[in-house]
Protein backbone atom coordinates (compact mmCIF):
# COMPACT_ATOMS: atom_id res chain seq x y z
CA UNK A 1 0.00 0.00 0.00
CA UNK A 2 1.30 3.44 -0.92
CA UNK A 3 0.27 4.95 2.40
CA UNK A 4 2.19 2.27 4.32
CA UNK A 5 5.24 2.98 2.13
CA UNK A 6 5.04 6.64 3.01
CA UNK A 7 4.65 5.91 6.71
CA UNK A 8 7.67 3.61 6.69
CA UNK A 9 10.00 5.42 4.31
CA UNK A 10 8.86 9.04 4.30
CA UNK A 11 8.48 9.30 0.55
CA UNK A 12 6.43 8.08 -2.39
CA UNK A 13 7.70 7.85 -5.94
CA UNK A 14 4.88 8.19 -8.46
CA UNK A 15 6.13 7.49 -12.00
CA UNK A 16 4.11 8.97 -14.90
CA UNK A 17 1.86 10.74 -12.45
CA UNK A 18 1.12 14.01 -14.24
CA UNK A 19 -0.62 14.20 -17.59
CA UNK A 20 1.20 16.29 -20.18
CA UNK A 21 -1.76 18.64 -20.67
CA UNK A 22 -1.59 19.81 -17.03
CA UNK A 23 2.17 20.27 -17.25
CA UNK A 24 1.83 22.26 -20.46
CA UNK A 25 -0.65 24.58 -18.73
CA UNK A 26 1.64 25.48 -15.84
CA UNK A 27 4.98 25.40 -17.63
CA UNK A 28 4.81 28.82 -19.40
CA UNK A 29 3.75 30.46 -16.12
CA UNK A 30 6.61 28.84 -14.23
CA UNK A 31 9.14 29.73 -16.91
CA UNK A 32 7.92 33.34 -16.96
CA UNK A 33 8.25 33.52 -13.15
CA UNK A 34 11.73 31.97 -13.28
CA UNK A 35 12.98 34.26 -16.04
CA UNK A 36 11.91 37.36 -14.11
CA UNK A 37 13.25 35.94 -10.83
CA UNK A 38 16.70 35.51 -12.41
CA UNK A 39 16.64 39.09 -13.69
CA UNK A 40 15.54 40.50 -10.34
CA UNK A 41 17.73 38.33 -8.12
CA UNK A 42 21.02 38.34 -9.95
CA UNK A 43 23.04 38.69 -6.77
CA UNK A 44 21.30 35.82 -4.95
CA UNK A 45 21.77 33.62 -8.00
CA UNK A 46 25.45 34.55 -8.26
CA UNK A 47 25.85 33.81 -4.56
CA UNK A 48 24.65 30.25 -4.95
CA UNK A 49 20.83 30.28 -4.70
CA UNK A 50 19.21 27.04 -5.84
CA UNK A 51 15.59 27.96 -5.37
CA UNK A 52 12.97 30.67 -5.42
CA UNK A 53 9.59 30.50 -3.71
CA UNK A 54 6.13 32.01 -3.35
CA UNK A 55 5.06 31.86 -6.99
CA UNK A 56 1.46 32.51 -6.00
CA UNK A 57 2.25 35.90 -4.48
CA UNK A 58 4.46 37.08 -7.32
CA UNK A 59 3.77 40.58 -8.56
CA UNK A 60 4.96 39.41 -11.96
CA UNK A 61 2.11 36.94 -12.48
CA UNK A 62 -1.43 37.92 -13.43
CA UNK A 63 -4.46 36.85 -11.37
CA UNK A 64 -5.37 34.47 -14.18
CA UNK A 65 -1.94 32.86 -14.12
CA UNK A 66 -2.19 32.53 -10.34
CA UNK A 67 -5.63 30.94 -10.72
CA UNK A 68 -4.09 28.33 -13.05
CA UNK A 69 -1.41 27.62 -10.44
CA UNK A 70 -3.94 27.45 -7.59
CA UNK A 71 -6.10 25.01 -9.54
CA UNK A 72 -3.06 22.93 -10.38
CA UNK A 73 -1.70 22.69 -6.84
CA UNK A 74 -5.15 21.85 -5.48
CA UNK A 75 -6.18 19.50 -8.29
CA UNK A 76 -8.04 16.32 -7.28
CA UNK A 77 -5.12 14.28 -8.53
CA UNK A 78 -2.52 15.98 -6.37
CA UNK A 79 -4.72 16.12 -3.29
CA UNK A 80 -5.54 12.42 -3.59
CA UNK A 81 -1.83 11.64 -3.42
CA UNK A 82 -1.18 13.54 -0.16
CA UNK A 83 -0.54 10.90 2.50
CA UNK A 84 -2.48 12.55 5.35
CA UNK A 85 -5.95 13.92 6.01
CA UNK A 86 -7.08 17.49 5.47
CA UNK A 87 -3.86 18.92 3.98
CA UNK A 88 -3.40 22.69 3.84
CA UNK A 89 -1.37 24.50 1.20
CA UNK A 90 1.73 26.20 2.61
CA UNK A 91 3.72 27.48 -0.35
CA UNK A 92 5.53 26.74 -3.60
CA UNK A 93 9.24 26.55 -4.32
CA UNK A 94 11.06 26.32 -7.61
CA UNK A 95 14.39 24.46 -7.66
CA UNK A 96 17.07 25.03 -10.30
CA UNK A 97 20.80 24.43 -10.65
CA UNK A 98 23.25 26.71 -8.88
CA UNK A 99 25.06 29.14 -11.18
CA UNK A 100 28.36 27.58 -10.15
CA UNK A 101 27.78 23.86 -10.60
CA UNK A 102 30.65 23.16 -8.19
CA UNK A 103 28.45 24.33 -5.33
CA UNK A 104 28.01 21.31 -3.04
CA UNK A 105 24.53 20.22 -2.04
CA UNK A 106 23.61 19.86 1.62
CA UNK A 107 21.71 17.42 3.81
CA UNK A 108 18.99 19.03 5.87
CA UNK A 109 15.58 18.76 7.44
CA UNK A 110 13.39 21.76 6.51
CA UNK A 111 12.58 22.36 10.20
CA UNK A 112 16.19 23.30 10.94
CA UNK A 113 15.60 26.62 9.19
CA UNK A 114 12.92 27.66 11.73
CA UNK A 115 13.61 29.32 15.10
CA UNK A 116 12.30 26.26 16.95
CA UNK A 117 14.52 24.82 19.70
CA UNK A 118 16.14 21.46 18.97
CA UNK A 119 13.95 19.65 21.52
CA UNK A 120 10.88 21.08 19.86
CA UNK A 121 12.19 20.06 16.41
CA UNK A 122 12.75 16.51 17.65
CA UNK A 123 9.18 16.33 18.87
CA UNK A 124 7.54 17.95 15.88
CA UNK A 125 9.14 15.86 13.17
CA UNK A 126 7.38 12.75 14.43
CA UNK A 127 4.09 14.51 15.10
CA UNK A 128 3.33 16.92 12.29
CA UNK A 129 3.21 16.39 8.56
CA UNK A 130 4.97 18.70 6.16
CA UNK A 131 5.33 17.27 2.65
CA UNK A 132 6.80 18.39 -0.60
CA UNK A 133 5.11 17.32 -3.81
CA UNK A 134 7.87 17.56 -6.39
CA UNK A 135 6.82 18.02 -10.01
CA UNK A 136 9.86 18.17 -12.33
CA UNK A 137 9.48 19.99 -15.64
CA UNK A 138 12.57 18.23 -16.98
CA UNK A 139 14.20 14.87 -16.42
CA UNK A 140 16.39 15.43 -13.39
CA UNK A 141 18.87 13.77 -11.07
CA UNK A 142 16.28 14.15 -8.33
CA UNK A 143 16.67 13.94 -4.59
CA UNK A 144 18.75 11.95 -2.14
CA UNK A 145 16.89 10.79 0.93
CA UNK A 146 17.49 8.76 4.05
CA UNK A 147 14.38 6.61 4.33
CA UNK A 148 12.75 6.51 7.75
CA UNK A 149 14.40 9.68 9.10
CA UNK A 150 10.98 11.40 9.33
CA UNK A 151 10.26 8.99 12.22
CA UNK A 152 13.43 9.48 14.22
CA UNK A 153 16.08 12.00 15.15
CA UNK A 154 19.62 11.89 13.68
CA UNK A 155 22.30 9.34 14.39
CA UNK A 156 25.53 10.96 15.64
CA UNK A 157 26.97 10.71 12.11
CA UNK A 158 23.91 12.33 10.52
CA UNK A 159 23.90 15.14 13.06
CA UNK A 160 27.57 15.81 12.49
CA UNK A 161 27.21 15.92 8.71
CA UNK A 162 23.92 17.83 8.62
CA UNK A 163 25.41 20.55 10.84
CA UNK A 164 28.92 20.44 9.30
CA UNK A 165 30.45 19.70 12.71
CA UNK A 166 34.02 18.60 13.39
CA UNK A 167 35.56 17.85 10.01
CA UNK A 168 32.34 16.95 8.26
CA UNK A 169 30.75 18.73 5.35
CA UNK A 170 26.96 18.85 4.92
CA UNK A 171 27.47 17.33 1.47
CA UNK A 172 29.26 14.20 2.75
CA UNK A 173 27.65 10.89 1.87
CA UNK A 174 25.56 9.31 4.61
CA UNK A 175 24.83 5.71 5.47
CA UNK A 176 21.45 4.52 4.18
CA UNK A 177 21.12 7.26 1.55
CA UNK A 178 19.16 6.51 -1.57
CA UNK A 179 18.82 8.53 -4.75
CA UNK A 180 15.54 8.94 -6.59
CA UNK A 181 15.92 10.19 -10.16
CA UNK A 182 12.85 11.78 -11.68
CA UNK A 183 11.55 12.28 -15.20
CA UNK A 184 9.13 14.90 -16.45
CA UNK A 185 5.68 13.56 -15.66
CA UNK A 186 6.81 11.82 -12.46
CA UNK A 187 6.05 13.11 -8.98
CA UNK A 188 7.88 12.60 -5.73
CA UNK A 189 6.14 13.13 -2.44
CA UNK A 190 8.51 13.36 0.48
CA UNK A 191 8.42 14.45 4.07
CA UNK A 192 10.23 17.75 4.71
CA UNK A 193 10.95 16.30 8.16
CA UNK A 194 13.29 13.68 6.75
CA UNK A 195 16.98 14.16 6.00
CA UNK A 196 17.31 14.97 2.30
CA UNK A 197 19.36 16.88 -0.26
CA UNK A 198 18.90 17.89 -3.89
CA UNK A 199 21.04 16.53 -6.69
CA UNK A 200 21.95 19.20 -9.20
CA UNK A 201 22.28 18.75 -12.95
CA UNK A 202 20.62 18.85 -16.37
CA UNK A 203 19.65 22.50 -15.84
CA UNK A 204 16.80 21.28 -13.67
CA UNK A 205 13.55 23.16 -13.16
CA UNK A 206 11.26 21.54 -10.66
CA UNK A 207 8.20 22.76 -8.80
CA UNK A 208 7.73 21.80 -5.16
CA UNK A 209 4.30 22.29 -3.64
CA UNK A 210 4.33 22.16 0.14
CA UNK A 211 1.39 20.89 2.17
CA UNK A 212 1.03 20.85 5.95
CA UNK A 213 -1.30 19.44 8.56
CA UNK A 214 -4.23 21.56 9.65
CA UNK A 215 -2.36 22.56 12.82
CA UNK A 216 -1.96 25.99 14.36
CA UNK A 217 1.84 25.77 14.82
CA UNK A 218 2.30 24.91 11.16
CA UNK A 219 -0.35 27.33 9.94
CA UNK A 220 1.52 30.14 11.71
CA UNK A 221 4.26 29.70 9.06
CA UNK A 222 1.76 30.37 6.30
CA UNK A 223 2.11 33.71 4.51
CA UNK A 224 -1.38 34.92 3.59
CA UNK A 225 0.05 36.63 0.51
CA UNK A 226 0.51 33.18 -1.03
CA UNK A 227 -3.18 32.33 -0.70
CA UNK A 228 -5.90 33.19 -3.22
CA UNK A 229 -7.77 36.47 -2.75
CA UNK A 230 -11.52 36.39 -2.08
CA UNK A 231 -12.50 36.60 -5.74
CA UNK A 232 -10.00 33.94 -6.85
CA UNK A 233 -11.20 31.67 -4.01
CA UNK A 234 -14.64 31.52 -5.67
CA UNK A 235 -13.06 30.30 -8.92
CA UNK A 236 -10.97 27.48 -7.43
CA UNK A 237 -12.14 23.87 -7.68
CA UNK A 238 -10.88 22.80 -4.24
CA UNK A 239 -10.67 25.94 -2.09
CA UNK A 240 -10.56 24.03 1.20
CA UNK A 241 -6.76 23.57 1.11
CA UNK A 242 -6.35 27.35 1.15
CA UNK A 243 -8.82 27.99 4.00
O1 LIG B 1 16.31 20.03 -4.68
C1 LIG B 1 17.01 20.57 -3.86
O2 LIG B 1 18.05 21.16 -4.16
C2 LIG B 1 16.68 20.55 -2.42
C3 LIG B 1 15.27 20.23 -2.19
C4 LIG B 1 14.89 20.48 -0.81
O3 LIG B 1 15.70 20.60 0.02
C5 LIG B 1 13.54 20.62 -0.41
O4 LIG B 1 12.67 20.45 -1.27
O5 LIG B 1 13.32 20.90 0.78
Coordinates of C-alpha atoms and ligand atoms in Angstrom, one line a residue:
X1 CA 0.0 0.0 0.0
X2 CA 1.3 3.4 -0.9
X3 CA 0.3 4.9 2.4
X4 CA 2.2 2.3 4.3
X5 CA 5.2 3.0 2.1
X6 CA 5.0 6.6 3.0
X7 CA 4.7 5.9 6.7
X8 CA 7.7 3.6 6.7
X9 CA 10.0 5.4 4.3
X10 CA 8.9 9.0 4.3
X11 CA 8.5 9.3 0.5
X12 CA 6.4 8.1 -2.4
X13 CA 7.7 7.9 -5.9
X14 CA 4.9 8.2 -8.5
X15 CA 6.1 7.5 -12.0
X16 CA 4.1 9.0 -14.9
X17 CA 1.9 10.7 -12.4
X18 CA 1.1 14.0 -14.2
X19 CA -0.6 14.2 -17.6
X20 CA 1.2 16.3 -20.2
X21 CA -1.8 18.6 -20.7
X22 CA -1.6 19.8 -17.0
X23 CA 2.2 20.3 -17.2
X24 CA 1.8 22.3 -20.5
X25 CA -0.6 24.6 -18.7
X26 CA 1.6 25.5 -15.8
X27 CA 5.0 25.4 -17.6
X28 CA 4.8 28.8 -19.4
X29 CA 3.8 30.5 -16.1
X30 CA 6.6 28.8 -14.2
X31 CA 9.1 29.7 -16.9
X32 CA 7.9 33.3 -17.0
X33 CA 8.3 33.5 -13.2
X34 CA 11.7 32.0 -13.3
X35 CA 13.0 34.3 -16.0
X36 CA 11.9 37.4 -14.1
X37 CA 13.2 35.9 -10.8
X38 CA 16.7 35.5 -12.4
X39 CA 16.6 39.1 -13.7
X40 CA 15.5 40.5 -10.3
X41 CA 17.7 38.3 -8.1
X42 CA 21.0 38.3 -9.9
X43 CA 23.0 38.7 -6.8
X44 CA 21.3 35.8 -5.0
X45 CA 21.8 33.6 -8.0
X46 CA 25.5 34.5 -8.3
X47 CA 25.9 33.8 -4.6
X48 CA 24.6 30.3 -5.0
X49 CA 20.8 30.3 -4.7
X50 CA 19.2 27.0 -5.8
X51 CA 15.6 28.0 -5.4
X52 CA 13.0 30.7 -5.4
X53 CA 9.6 30.5 -3.7
X54 CA 6.1 32.0 -3.3
X55 CA 5.1 31.9 -7.0
X56 CA 1.5 32.5 -6.0
X57 CA 2.2 35.9 -4.5
X58 CA 4.5 37.1 -7.3
X59 CA 3.8 40.6 -8.6
X60 CA 5.0 39.4 -12.0
X61 CA 2.1 36.9 -12.5
X62 CA -1.4 37.9 -13.4
X63 CA -4.5 36.8 -11.4
X64 CA -5.4 34.5 -14.2
X65 CA -1.9 32.9 -14.1
X66 CA -2.2 32.5 -10.3
X67 CA -5.6 30.9 -10.7
X68 CA -4.1 28.3 -13.1
X69 CA -1.4 27.6 -10.4
X70 CA -3.9 27.4 -7.6
X71 CA -6.1 25.0 -9.5
X72 CA -3.1 22.9 -10.4
X73 CA -1.7 22.7 -6.8
X74 CA -5.2 21.9 -5.5
X75 CA -6.2 19.5 -8.3
X76 CA -8.0 16.3 -7.3
X77 CA -5.1 14.3 -8.5
X78 CA -2.5 16.0 -6.4
X79 CA -4.7 16.1 -3.3
X80 CA -5.5 12.4 -3.6
X81 CA -1.8 11.6 -3.4
X82 CA -1.2 13.5 -0.2
X83 CA -0.5 10.9 2.5
X84 CA -2.5 12.5 5.3
X85 CA -5.9 13.9 6.0
X86 CA -7.1 17.5 5.5
X87 CA -3.9 18.9 4.0
X88 CA -3.4 22.7 3.8
X89 CA -1.4 24.5 1.2
X90 CA 1.7 26.2 2.6
X91 CA 3.7 27.5 -0.4
X92 CA 5.5 26.7 -3.6
X93 CA 9.2 26.6 -4.3
X94 CA 11.1 26.3 -7.6
X95 CA 14.4 24.5 -7.7
X96 CA 17.1 25.0 -10.3
X97 CA 20.8 24.4 -10.7
X98 CA 23.3 26.7 -8.9
X99 CA 25.1 29.1 -11.2
X100 CA 28.4 27.6 -10.2
X101 CA 27.8 23.9 -10.6
X102 CA 30.6 23.2 -8.2
X103 CA 28.5 24.3 -5.3
X104 CA 28.0 21.3 -3.0
X105 CA 24.5 20.2 -2.0
X106 CA 23.6 19.9 1.6
X107 CA 21.7 17.4 3.8
X108 CA 19.0 19.0 5.9
X109 CA 15.6 18.8 7.4
X110 CA 13.4 21.8 6.5
X111 CA 12.6 22.4 10.2
X112 CA 16.2 23.3 10.9
X113 CA 15.6 26.6 9.2
X114 CA 12.9 27.7 11.7
X115 CA 13.6 29.3 15.1
X116 CA 12.3 26.3 16.9
X117 CA 14.5 24.8 19.7
X118 CA 16.1 21.5 19.0
X119 CA 13.9 19.6 21.5
X120 CA 10.9 21.1 19.9
X121 CA 12.2 20.1 16.4
X122 CA 12.8 16.5 17.7
X123 CA 9.2 16.3 18.9
X124 CA 7.5 18.0 15.9
X125 CA 9.1 15.9 13.2
X126 CA 7.4 12.8 14.4
X127 CA 4.1 14.5 15.1
X128 CA 3.3 16.9 12.3
X129 CA 3.2 16.4 8.6
X130 CA 5.0 18.7 6.2
X131 CA 5.3 17.3 2.7
X132 CA 6.8 18.4 -0.6
X133 CA 5.1 17.3 -3.8
X134 CA 7.9 17.6 -6.4
X135 CA 6.8 18.0 -10.0
X136 CA 9.9 18.2 -12.3
X137 CA 9.5 20.0 -15.6
X138 CA 12.6 18.2 -17.0
X139 CA 14.2 14.9 -16.4
X140 CA 16.4 15.4 -13.4
X141 CA 18.9 13.8 -11.1
X142 CA 16.3 14.1 -8.3
X143 CA 16.7 13.9 -4.6
X144 CA 18.8 12.0 -2.1
X145 CA 16.9 10.8 0.9
X146 CA 17.5 8.8 4.1
X147 CA 14.4 6.6 4.3
X148 CA 12.8 6.5 7.7
X149 CA 14.4 9.7 9.1
X150 CA 11.0 11.4 9.3
X151 CA 10.3 9.0 12.2
X152 CA 13.4 9.5 14.2
X153 CA 16.1 12.0 15.2
X154 CA 19.6 11.9 13.7
X155 CA 22.3 9.3 14.4
X156 CA 25.5 11.0 15.6
X157 CA 27.0 10.7 12.1
X158 CA 23.9 12.3 10.5
X159 CA 23.9 15.1 13.1
X160 CA 27.6 15.8 12.5
X161 CA 27.2 15.9 8.7
X162 CA 23.9 17.8 8.6
X163 CA 25.4 20.5 10.8
X164 CA 28.9 20.4 9.3
X165 CA 30.5 19.7 12.7
X166 CA 34.0 18.6 13.4
X167 CA 35.6 17.8 10.0
X168 CA 32.3 16.9 8.3
X169 CA 30.8 18.7 5.3
X170 CA 27.0 18.9 4.9
X171 CA 27.5 17.3 1.5
X172 CA 29.3 14.2 2.7
X173 CA 27.6 10.9 1.9
X174 CA 25.6 9.3 4.6
X175 CA 24.8 5.7 5.5
X176 CA 21.4 4.5 4.2
X177 CA 21.1 7.3 1.6
X178 CA 19.2 6.5 -1.6
X179 CA 18.8 8.5 -4.8
X180 CA 15.5 8.9 -6.6
X181 CA 15.9 10.2 -10.2
X182 CA 12.8 11.8 -11.7
X183 CA 11.6 12.3 -15.2
X184 CA 9.1 14.9 -16.4
X185 CA 5.7 13.6 -15.7
X186 CA 6.8 11.8 -12.5
X187 CA 6.1 13.1 -9.0
X188 CA 7.9 12.6 -5.7
X189 CA 6.1 13.1 -2.4
X190 CA 8.5 13.4 0.5
X191 CA 8.4 14.5 4.1
X192 CA 10.2 17.7 4.7
X193 CA 11.0 16.3 8.2
X194 CA 13.3 13.7 6.8
X195 CA 17.0 14.2 6.0
X196 CA 17.3 15.0 2.3
X197 CA 19.4 16.9 -0.3
X198 CA 18.9 17.9 -3.9
X199 CA 21.0 16.5 -6.7
X200 CA 21.9 19.2 -9.2
X201 CA 22.3 18.7 -12.9
X202 CA 20.6 18.8 -16.4
X203 CA 19.7 22.5 -15.8
X204 CA 16.8 21.3 -13.7
X205 CA 13.6 23.2 -13.2
X206 CA 11.3 21.5 -10.7
X207 CA 8.2 22.8 -8.8
X208 CA 7.7 21.8 -5.2
X209 CA 4.3 22.3 -3.6
X210 CA 4.3 22.2 0.1
X211 CA 1.4 20.9 2.2
X212 CA 1.0 20.8 5.9
X213 CA -1.3 19.4 8.6
X214 CA -4.2 21.6 9.7
X215 CA -2.4 22.6 12.8
X216 CA -2.0 26.0 14.4
X217 CA 1.8 25.8 14.8
X218 CA 2.3 24.9 11.2
X219 CA -0.3 27.3 9.9
X220 CA 1.5 30.1 11.7
X221 CA 4.3 29.7 9.1
X222 CA 1.8 30.4 6.3
X223 CA 2.1 33.7 4.5
X224 CA -1.4 34.9 3.6
X225 CA 0.1 36.6 0.5
X226 CA 0.5 33.2 -1.0
X227 CA -3.2 32.3 -0.7
X228 CA -5.9 33.2 -3.2
X229 CA -7.8 36.5 -2.8
X230 CA -11.5 36.4 -2.1
X231 CA -12.5 36.6 -5.7
X232 CA -10.0 33.9 -6.8
X233 CA -11.2 31.7 -4.0
X234 CA -14.6 31.5 -5.7
X235 CA -13.1 30.3 -8.9
X236 CA -11.0 27.5 -7.4
X237 CA -12.1 23.9 -7.7
X238 CA -10.9 22.8 -4.2
X239 CA -10.7 25.9 -2.1
X240 CA -10.6 24.0 1.2
X241 CA -6.8 23.6 1.1
X242 CA -6.3 27.3 1.1
X243 CA -8.8 28.0 4.0
Ligands
LIG1 O1 16.3 20.0 -4.7 C1 17.0 20.6 -3.9 O2 18.1 21.2 -4.2 C2 16.7 20.5 -2.4 C3 15.3 20.2 -2.2 C4 14.9 20.5 -0.8 O3 15.7 20.6 0.0 C5 13.5 20.6 -0.4 O4 12.7 20.4 -1.3 O5 13.3 20.9 0.8

